mmCIF file of C-alpha atoms and ligand atoms in Angstrom:
data_model
loop_
_atom_site.group_PDB
_atom_site.id
_atom_site.type_symbol
_atom_site.label_atom_id
_atom_site.label_comp_id
_atom_site.label_asym_id
_atom_site.label_seq_id
_atom_site.Cartn_x
_atom_site.Cartn_y
_atom_site.Cartn_z
ATOM 1 C CA MET A 20 -7.253 36.703 -25.357
ATOM 2 C CA SER A 21 -8.411 34.158 -28.211
ATOM 3 C CA ARG A 22 -6.379 31.716 -29.550
ATOM 4 C CA PRO A 23 -6.846 29.219 -32.467
ATOM 5 C CA VAL A 24 -8.679 25.748 -31.304
ATOM 6 C CA PRO A 25 -6.193 22.834 -31.338
ATOM 7 C CA SER A 26 -6.047 21.363 -35.061
ATOM 8 C CA LEU A 27 -4.047 18.471 -34.642
ATOM 9 C CA GLY A 28 -5.097 15.488 -32.475
ATOM 10 C CA ASN A 29 -7.179 12.991 -35.071
ATOM 11 C CA PRO A 30 -5.657 10.630 -37.453
ATOM 12 C CA LYS A 31 -6.565 12.444 -40.498
ATOM 13 C CA ASN A 32 -4.858 15.843 -39.811
ATOM 14 C CA THR A 33 -1.827 14.165 -38.640
ATOM 15 C CA ILE A 34 -1.144 11.996 -41.449
ATOM 16 C CA GLU A 35 -1.857 14.997 -43.850
ATOM 17 C CA ILE A 36 1.165 16.997 -41.683
ATOM 18 C CA LEU A 37 3.279 14.210 -41.840
ATOM 19 C CA ASN A 38 2.916 13.794 -45.699
ATOM 20 C CA LYS A 39 3.080 17.332 -46.530
ATOM 21 C CA TYR A 40 6.822 17.163 -44.863
ATOM 22 C CA LYS A 41 7.486 13.724 -46.007
ATOM 23 C CA PHE A 42 8.108 12.875 -42.298
ATOM 24 C CA VAL A 43 9.763 9.590 -41.522
ATOM 25 C CA PHE A 44 9.730 8.137 -38.094
ATOM 26 C CA GLN A 45 12.738 8.002 -36.042
ATOM 27 C CA LYS A 46 12.526 4.841 -33.796
ATOM 28 C CA ARG A 47 15.907 5.713 -31.938
ATOM 29 C CA TYR A 48 13.459 9.139 -30.813
ATOM 30 C CA GLY A 49 11.022 6.864 -29.087
ATOM 31 C CA GLN A 50 8.274 8.670 -31.772
ATOM 32 C CA ASN A 51 4.494 7.513 -31.299
ATOM 33 C CA PHE A 52 2.214 10.596 -31.847
ATOM 34 C CA LEU A 53 -1.146 10.853 -30.005
ATOM 35 C CA ILE A 54 -3.799 10.886 -32.497
ATOM 36 C CA ASP A 55 -6.628 10.385 -29.877
ATOM 37 C CA GLU A 56 -8.834 13.915 -28.961
ATOM 38 C CA HIS A 57 -10.253 12.041 -25.834
ATOM 39 C CA VAL A 58 -6.944 11.115 -24.204
ATOM 40 C CA LEU A 59 -5.337 14.742 -25.477
ATOM 41 C CA GLY A 60 -8.599 16.235 -23.013
ATOM 42 C CA LYS A 61 -7.822 14.100 -20.573
ATOM 43 C CA ILE A 62 -4.191 14.954 -19.964
ATOM 44 C CA ILE A 63 -4.826 18.766 -20.209
ATOM 45 C CA ARG A 64 -7.813 18.055 -17.466
ATOM 46 C CA ALA A 65 -5.239 16.163 -15.334
ATOM 47 C CA ALA A 66 -2.125 18.898 -15.536
ATOM 48 C CA GLU A 67 -5.084 21.262 -14.242
ATOM 49 C CA ILE A 68 -3.491 24.092 -16.746
ATOM 50 C CA THR A 69 -4.755 27.786 -16.450
ATOM 51 C CA GLU A 70 -3.673 30.894 -18.047
ATOM 52 C CA GLU A 71 -1.060 31.868 -15.486
ATOM 53 C CA ASP A 72 0.994 28.623 -16.034
ATOM 54 C CA PHE A 73 4.226 28.237 -17.793
ATOM 55 C CA VAL A 74 4.233 25.255 -19.185
ATOM 56 C CA VAL A 75 7.082 22.696 -20.047
ATOM 57 C CA GLU A 76 6.330 20.385 -22.864
ATOM 58 C CA ILE A 77 9.335 17.589 -23.889
ATOM 59 C CA GLY A 78 9.016 16.300 -27.134
ATOM 60 C CA PRO A 79 6.446 17.936 -28.854
ATOM 61 C CA GLY A 80 6.557 15.830 -32.092
ATOM 62 C CA ILE A 81 4.495 17.405 -34.627
ATOM 63 C CA GLY A 82 3.128 19.858 -31.993
ATOM 64 C CA THR A 83 -0.464 18.201 -31.075
ATOM 65 C CA LEU A 84 -0.422 18.112 -27.430
ATOM 66 C CA THR A 85 1.365 21.389 -28.074
ATOM 67 C CA GLN A 86 -1.685 23.182 -29.196
ATOM 68 C CA TYR A 87 -3.991 22.630 -26.471
ATOM 69 C CA LEU A 88 -1.599 23.196 -23.968
ATOM 70 C CA ALA A 89 -0.797 26.431 -26.281
ATOM 71 C CA ALA A 90 -4.760 26.966 -26.240
ATOM 72 C CA SER A 91 -4.923 26.570 -22.114
ATOM 73 C CA ALA A 92 -1.844 28.075 -20.625
ATOM 74 C CA ARG A 93 0.001 31.773 -20.473
ATOM 75 C CA GLU A 94 3.474 30.531 -22.058
ATOM 76 C CA VAL A 95 5.015 27.053 -23.612
ATOM 77 C CA ALA A 96 8.508 26.024 -24.170
ATOM 78 C CA ALA A 97 8.491 23.209 -26.136
ATOM 79 C CA ILE A 98 11.631 21.116 -26.266
ATOM 80 C CA GLU A 99 12.836 18.875 -29.199
ATOM 81 C CA ILE A 100 15.590 17.051 -30.631
ATOM 82 C CA ASP A 101 14.576 15.917 -33.914
ATOM 83 C CA ASP A 102 15.557 17.980 -36.832
ATOM 84 C CA ALA A 103 12.995 17.382 -39.263
ATOM 85 C CA LEU A 104 9.930 18.516 -36.535
ATOM 86 C CA ILE A 105 11.376 22.183 -36.342
ATOM 87 C CA PRO A 106 9.889 23.364 -39.329
ATOM 88 C CA ILE A 107 6.450 21.376 -39.128
ATOM 89 C CA LEU A 108 6.274 22.612 -35.526
ATOM 90 C CA GLU A 109 6.966 26.175 -36.827
ATOM 91 C CA ASP A 110 3.796 25.601 -39.177
ATOM 92 C CA THR A 111 1.690 23.828 -36.840
ATOM 93 C CA LEU A 112 2.095 26.389 -34.176
ATOM 94 C CA SER A 113 2.159 29.467 -36.150
ATOM 95 C CA GLY A 114 -1.319 30.477 -34.988
ATOM 96 C CA TYR A 115 -0.066 30.534 -31.530
ATOM 97 C CA ASP A 116 2.061 33.623 -29.982
ATOM 98 C CA ASN A 117 2.965 32.162 -26.611
ATOM 99 C CA VAL A 118 4.990 29.056 -27.698
ATOM 100 C CA THR A 119 8.749 28.830 -27.856
ATOM 101 C CA ILE A 120 10.474 25.701 -29.505
ATOM 102 C CA ILE A 121 13.620 25.036 -27.869
ATOM 103 C CA HIS A 122 15.884 22.744 -30.588
ATOM 104 C CA GLU A 123 17.960 20.749 -27.783
ATOM 105 C CA ASP A 124 18.380 17.494 -26.348
ATOM 106 C CA VAL A 125 16.255 17.972 -23.127
ATOM 107 C CA LEU A 126 18.690 15.819 -20.917
ATOM 108 C CA LYS A 127 21.224 18.933 -21.987
ATOM 109 C CA VAL A 128 19.036 21.709 -21.102
ATOM 110 C CA ASP A 129 19.108 23.551 -17.945
ATOM 111 C CA LEU A 130 15.232 23.285 -16.772
ATOM 112 C CA ALA A 131 15.587 25.090 -13.797
ATOM 113 C CA ARG A 132 17.446 28.316 -15.313
ATOM 114 C CA LEU A 133 14.578 28.012 -17.827
ATOM 115 C CA ALA A 134 12.058 28.497 -15.279
ATOM 116 C CA GLU A 135 13.960 31.010 -13.911
ATOM 117 C CA GLU A 136 14.263 33.054 -17.180
ATOM 118 C CA LYS A 137 10.818 32.454 -18.060
ATOM 119 C CA ASN A 138 8.690 32.106 -14.543
ATOM 120 C CA GLY A 139 10.780 33.716 -12.122
ATOM 121 C CA GLY A 140 11.678 31.026 -10.490
ATOM 122 C CA ARG A 141 8.172 29.653 -9.725
ATOM 123 C CA PRO A 142 7.229 26.532 -9.906
ATOM 124 C CA VAL A 143 6.484 25.116 -13.861
ATOM 125 C CA LYS A 144 3.562 22.463 -14.639
ATOM 126 C CA VAL A 145 5.652 19.732 -16.811
ATOM 127 C CA VAL A 146 3.057 18.143 -19.484
ATOM 128 C CA ALA A 147 4.481 15.402 -21.983
ATOM 129 C CA ASN A 148 3.712 12.149 -24.137
ATOM 130 C CA LEU A 149 7.553 11.021 -22.939
ATOM 131 C CA PRO A 150 10.211 9.256 -25.683
ATOM 132 C CA TYR A 151 10.306 6.508 -23.564
ATOM 133 C CA TYR A 152 13.810 5.536 -23.943
ATOM 134 C CA ILE A 153 14.434 8.017 -21.825
ATOM 135 C CA THR A 154 11.640 8.485 -19.026
ATOM 136 C CA THR A 155 13.738 7.752 -15.840
ATOM 137 C CA PRO A 156 16.679 10.047 -16.673
ATOM 138 C CA ILE A 157 14.074 13.189 -17.460
ATOM 139 C CA ILE A 158 12.077 12.091 -14.493
ATOM 140 C CA MET A 159 15.258 11.825 -11.928
ATOM 141 C CA GLY A 160 16.607 15.178 -13.591
ATOM 142 C CA LEU A 161 13.513 16.818 -12.701
ATOM 143 C CA PHE A 162 13.628 16.138 -8.894
ATOM 144 C CA GLU A 163 17.543 15.675 -8.514
ATOM 145 C CA ASN A 164 18.377 19.110 -10.094
ATOM 146 C CA HIS A 165 15.365 20.721 -8.221
ATOM 147 C CA VAL A 166 13.766 22.162 -11.137
ATOM 148 C CA PRO A 167 10.716 24.270 -9.346
ATOM 149 C CA VAL A 168 7.829 22.003 -10.416
ATOM 150 C CA ASP A 169 4.441 21.858 -9.286
ATOM 151 C CA SER A 170 3.656 19.140 -11.223
ATOM 152 C CA ILE A 171 4.821 16.717 -13.891
ATOM 153 C CA THR A 172 1.701 15.168 -16.041
ATOM 154 C CA ILE A 173 3.422 12.346 -18.647
ATOM 155 C CA MET A 174 2.270 9.626 -20.390
ATOM 156 C CA VAL A 175 4.793 6.745 -19.981
ATOM 157 C CA GLN A 176 4.657 3.028 -20.779
ATOM 158 C CA LYS A 177 2.476 1.090 -18.599
ATOM 159 C CA GLU A 178 4.982 -1.000 -16.759
ATOM 160 C CA VAL A 179 6.786 2.302 -15.687
ATOM 161 C CA ALA A 180 3.694 3.758 -14.312
ATOM 162 C CA ASP A 181 2.974 0.817 -12.198
ATOM 163 C CA ARG A 182 6.792 0.975 -10.810
ATOM 164 C CA MET A 183 6.340 4.750 -10.045
ATOM 165 C CA LYS A 184 3.000 3.856 -7.774
ATOM 166 C CA THR A 185 4.050 0.421 -6.030
ATOM 167 C CA GLY A 186 5.662 -0.503 -2.708
ATOM 168 C CA PRO A 187 7.410 -3.504 -1.016
ATOM 169 C CA GLY A 188 6.456 -6.584 -2.057
ATOM 170 C CA SER A 189 6.076 -6.197 -5.717
ATOM 171 C CA LYS A 190 8.439 -7.427 -8.389
ATOM 172 C CA ASP A 191 8.011 -3.746 -10.080
ATOM 173 C CA TYR A 192 9.344 -1.899 -6.619
ATOM 174 C CA GLY A 193 12.519 -0.250 -7.448
ATOM 175 C CA ALA A 194 14.789 2.822 -6.896
ATOM 176 C CA LEU A 195 12.312 4.989 -9.253
ATOM 177 C CA SER A 196 9.388 3.641 -7.202
ATOM 178 C CA LEU A 197 11.275 5.555 -4.385
ATOM 179 C CA ALA A 198 12.680 8.724 -5.837
ATOM 180 C CA VAL A 199 9.082 9.237 -7.200
ATOM 181 C CA GLN A 200 7.477 8.974 -4.019
ATOM 182 C CA TYR A 201 10.224 10.575 -2.176
ATOM 183 C CA TYR A 202 9.524 13.724 -3.993
ATOM 184 C CA ALA A 203 5.999 13.612 -5.640
ATOM 185 C CA SER A 204 2.326 12.048 -5.330
ATOM 186 C CA PRO A 205 1.608 9.627 -8.010
ATOM 187 C CA GLU A 206 -1.449 9.200 -9.558
ATOM 188 C CA LEU A 207 -2.542 7.016 -12.655
ATOM 189 C CA VAL A 208 -4.821 9.074 -14.779
ATOM 190 C CA ALA A 209 -5.678 6.930 -17.306
ATOM 191 C CA ASN A 210 -4.642 3.951 -18.969
ATOM 192 C CA VAL A 211 -3.550 4.193 -23.157
ATOM 193 C CA PRO A 212 -4.131 1.418 -25.514
ATOM 194 C CA PRO A 213 -1.372 1.434 -28.513
ATOM 195 C CA ASN A 214 -3.890 2.626 -31.219
ATOM 196 C CA CYS A 215 -4.147 5.990 -29.803
ATOM 197 C CA PHE A 216 -0.857 6.760 -31.179
ATOM 198 C CA MET A 217 0.835 6.578 -34.609
ATOM 199 C CA PRO A 218 2.704 4.342 -35.172
ATOM 200 C CA ARG A 219 1.303 1.932 -32.498
ATOM 201 C CA PRO A 220 3.845 1.029 -30.085
ATOM 202 C CA ARG A 221 3.998 -2.155 -28.776
ATOM 203 C CA VAL A 222 3.551 -1.667 -25.146
ATOM 204 C CA GLY A 223 0.568 -0.259 -23.542
ATOM 205 C CA SER A 224 0.989 3.139 -22.152
ATOM 206 C CA ALA A 225 -0.729 5.528 -19.169
ATOM 207 C CA VAL A 226 -0.895 8.846 -18.295
ATOM 208 C CA ILE A 227 0.225 9.648 -14.696
ATOM 209 C CA ARG A 228 0.329 12.557 -12.918
ATOM 210 C CA LEU A 229 3.238 13.402 -9.934
ATOM 211 C CA THR A 230 2.366 16.401 -7.939
ATOM 212 C CA LYS A 231 5.262 17.705 -6.316
ATOM 213 C CA TYR A 232 5.521 17.764 -2.301
ATOM 214 C CA GLN A 233 6.413 21.067 -0.392
ATOM 215 C CA THR A 234 8.144 19.009 1.786
ATOM 216 C CA PRO A 235 9.015 15.118 1.413
ATOM 217 C CA PRO A 236 6.769 12.942 3.105
ATOM 218 C CA VAL A 237 9.664 11.446 5.010
ATOM 219 C CA GLU A 238 12.630 13.192 6.755
ATOM 220 C CA ALA A 239 16.196 12.187 5.343
ATOM 221 C CA GLU A 240 19.095 13.992 6.839
ATOM 222 C CA ASP A 241 21.066 13.288 3.601
ATOM 223 C CA GLU A 242 18.991 12.937 0.987
ATOM 224 C CA LYS A 243 22.239 11.921 -1.361
ATOM 225 C CA LEU A 244 22.933 9.234 1.069
ATOM 226 C CA MET A 245 19.608 7.812 1.135
ATOM 227 C CA PHE A 246 19.547 7.666 -2.778
ATOM 228 C CA GLN A 247 22.774 5.809 -3.007
ATOM 229 C CA ILE A 248 21.658 3.374 -0.413
ATOM 230 C CA ILE A 249 18.204 2.858 -2.351
ATOM 231 C CA ARG A 250 20.410 2.372 -5.620
ATOM 232 C CA ALA A 251 22.972 0.139 -3.884
ATOM 233 C CA SER A 252 20.181 -1.868 -2.576
ATOM 234 C CA PHE A 253 18.204 -2.380 -6.105
ATOM 235 C CA ASN A 254 21.512 -2.852 -8.156
ATOM 236 C CA GLN A 255 22.057 -6.044 -6.301
ATOM 237 C CA ARG A 256 18.351 -6.925 -5.653
ATOM 238 C CA ARG A 257 19.152 -10.772 -5.102
ATOM 239 C CA LYS A 258 21.915 -9.549 -2.189
ATOM 240 C CA THR A 259 20.886 -8.949 0.985
ATOM 241 C CA LEU A 260 21.486 -5.196 2.200
ATOM 242 C CA VAL A 261 24.011 -5.788 4.671
ATOM 243 C CA ASN A 262 26.186 -7.131 1.369
ATOM 244 C CA GLY A 263 24.701 -4.528 -1.356
ATOM 245 C CA LEU A 264 25.532 -1.505 1.240
ATOM 246 C CA SER A 265 29.309 -3.200 1.691
ATOM 247 C CA ASN A 266 30.162 -3.831 -2.121
ATOM 248 C CA ALA A 267 28.496 -0.571 -3.276
ATOM 249 C CA PRO A 268 32.054 1.411 -4.048
ATOM 250 C CA GLU A 269 30.734 4.746 -3.459
ATOM 251 C CA LEU A 270 29.189 3.611 0.166
ATOM 252 C CA ARG A 271 31.613 0.415 1.331
ATOM 253 C CA ILE A 272 29.658 0.169 4.554
ATOM 254 C CA PRO A 273 31.259 -2.063 6.977
ATOM 255 C CA LYS A 274 28.747 -5.030 7.564
ATOM 256 C CA GLU A 275 28.436 -4.881 11.148
ATOM 257 C CA ARG A 276 27.472 -1.233 11.078
ATOM 258 C CA THR A 277 24.738 -1.846 8.735
ATOM 259 C CA GLU A 278 23.572 -5.413 11.164
ATOM 260 C CA ALA A 279 23.831 -3.192 14.046
ATOM 261 C CA VAL A 280 21.444 -0.536 12.697
ATOM 262 C CA LEU A 281 19.096 -3.120 11.182
ATOM 263 C CA GLU A 282 18.887 -4.515 14.462
ATOM 264 C CA GLU A 283 17.921 -1.273 16.336
ATOM 265 C CA MET A 284 15.356 -1.078 13.555
ATOM 266 C CA GLY A 285 13.678 -4.609 14.394
ATOM 267 C CA LEU A 286 14.974 -5.596 11.288
ATOM 268 C CA LYS A 287 16.248 -9.320 10.538
ATOM 269 C CA PRO A 288 20.370 -8.993 9.531
ATOM 270 C CA GLY A 289 19.525 -11.089 6.012
ATOM 271 C CA VAL A 290 16.695 -8.532 5.019
ATOM 272 C CA ARG A 291 16.724 -7.466 1.168
ATOM 273 C CA GLY A 292 16.470 -4.081 0.388
ATOM 274 C CA GLU A 293 13.562 -4.713 -1.644
ATOM 275 C CA ALA A 294 11.371 -5.577 1.789
ATOM 276 C CA LEU A 295 12.004 -2.055 2.765
ATOM 277 C CA ASP A 296 9.460 1.105 2.561
ATOM 278 C CA LEU A 297 10.339 4.571 1.685
ATOM 279 C CA ALA A 298 10.208 5.649 5.754
ATOM 280 C CA GLN A 299 12.783 2.635 6.570
ATOM 281 C CA PHE A 300 15.173 3.618 3.979
ATOM 282 C CA ALA A 301 14.715 7.525 5.429
ATOM 283 C CA GLU A 302 15.401 5.973 9.116
ATOM 284 C CA LEU A 303 18.251 3.317 7.811
ATOM 285 C CA SER A 304 20.489 6.223 6.123
ATOM 286 C CA ASN A 305 19.825 8.778 9.103
ATOM 287 C CA ARG A 306 21.029 6.310 11.178
ATOM 288 C CA LEU A 307 24.154 5.252 9.398
ATOM 289 C CA LYS A 308 24.628 8.920 9.265
ATOM 290 C CA ARG A 309 24.731 9.351 12.699
ATOM 291 C CA LEU A 310 27.264 6.534 13.286
ATOM 292 C CA GLN A 311 29.488 7.353 10.314
ATOM 293 C CA ASN A 312 29.901 10.863 11.797
ATOM 294 C CA SER A 313 30.456 9.545 15.450
HETATM 295 N N1 LIG B 417 4.008 14.905 -28.007
HETATM 296 C C1 LIG B 417 3.931 14.445 -28.925
HETATM 297 C C2 LIG B 417 2.836 13.705 -29.236
HETATM 298 O O1 LIG B 417 2.360 13.497 -28.318
HETATM 299 O O2 LIG B 417 2.154 13.004 -30.301
HETATM 300 C C3 LIG B 417 5.146 13.727 -29.341
HETATM 301 C C4 LIG B 417 5.484 12.483 -28.646
HETATM 302 S S1 LIG B 417 6.682 11.348 -28.753
HETATM 303 C C5 LIG B 417 6.353 9.746 -27.887
HETATM 304 C C6 LIG B 417 8.179 11.685 -28.230
HETATM 305 C C7 LIG B 417 8.940 13.154 -28.826
HETATM 306 O O3 LIG B 417 9.753 13.442 -28.184
HETATM 307 C C8 LIG B 417 9.321 12.911 -30.135
HETATM 308 O O4 LIG B 417 8.656 14.394 -31.131
HETATM 309 C C9 LIG B 417 10.789 12.711 -30.158
HETATM 310 O O5 LIG B 417 11.343 13.032 -31.290
HETATM 311 C C10 LIG B 417 11.138 13.512 -28.886
HETATM 312 N N2 LIG B 417 12.512 13.093 -28.121
HETATM 313 C C11 LIG B 417 12.757 12.130 -28.090
HETATM 314 N N3 LIG B 417 13.970 12.573 -27.633
HETATM 315 C C12 LIG B 417 14.097 13.910 -27.194
HETATM 316 C C13 LIG B 417 14.909 14.410 -26.644
HETATM 317 N N4 LIG B 417 16.275 13.725 -26.156
HETATM 318 N N5 LIG B 417 15.269 15.697 -26.239
HETATM 319 C C14 LIG B 417 13.990 16.267 -26.741
HETATM 320 N N6 LIG B 417 12.968 15.660 -27.558
HETATM 321 C C15 LIG B 417 12.929 14.187 -27.939
#
């Protein structure tokens, strides 16, 4: 199967398309289009796309990354919210017969169903230069809705990439770090400066690859409870864990109970949630669950 070589991906061609359609950038949609072929190549290599793959792209913009994906994958579904980009995508992707454009808000798309329909329920690869204003809900949605995913290779704000990789002791450590590390192994692919985008974002960016685990690295008997505990701990970062779990409306765990479990785990009663790693949160939730059941 021979497909056209990507034609977008440099400033000249991007400007040509934008002028042709008199496109106006929408700040509210986090529109920063990639104009660096080198970075595009890095994303494609990191995602390890093969001709077997069904790829979901979130926010194709004018179709720059989409062209690269379509040239390598079996099939691509690209989900774009902005009405003004749909005719542009129909133009820039007209040479590819393996791309479906879904004109929708990604947060409203049932991605598990899409994977079922288009890929027989087998794991898909997600690749995207994400709209930064909804990075966390997109990633959490992919994990929590149990979308069958093999890997997620995404451009995110540099600070968010740091948060995904870090552990206790860092100011960046939080609920997102723990969720990502429970479901996937994060790997930094590249740091990307603002001049690789049009318009330039005010922050640095990074490409990160999250390779989904077949089995999580720790055993949480009740995943939902563990994540409620994690969220309660970081919602009130300055509070002790004991107070955080007692104050959280969805938990209301009696202080003495949490104190007893912390003692069994060899932790101080005044410990803050931010001091615990993923294995300790799993153990804490397992022990609290057992006490609650007994
Ligand atoms: N992939 C293109 C590129 O790399 O040049 C564009 C990336 S740009 C950072 C983010 C894209 O996501 C924009 O095209 C924007 O319109 C789209 N977008 C923003 N919010 C969205 C949403 N809720 N659902 C789907 N697409 C969205």
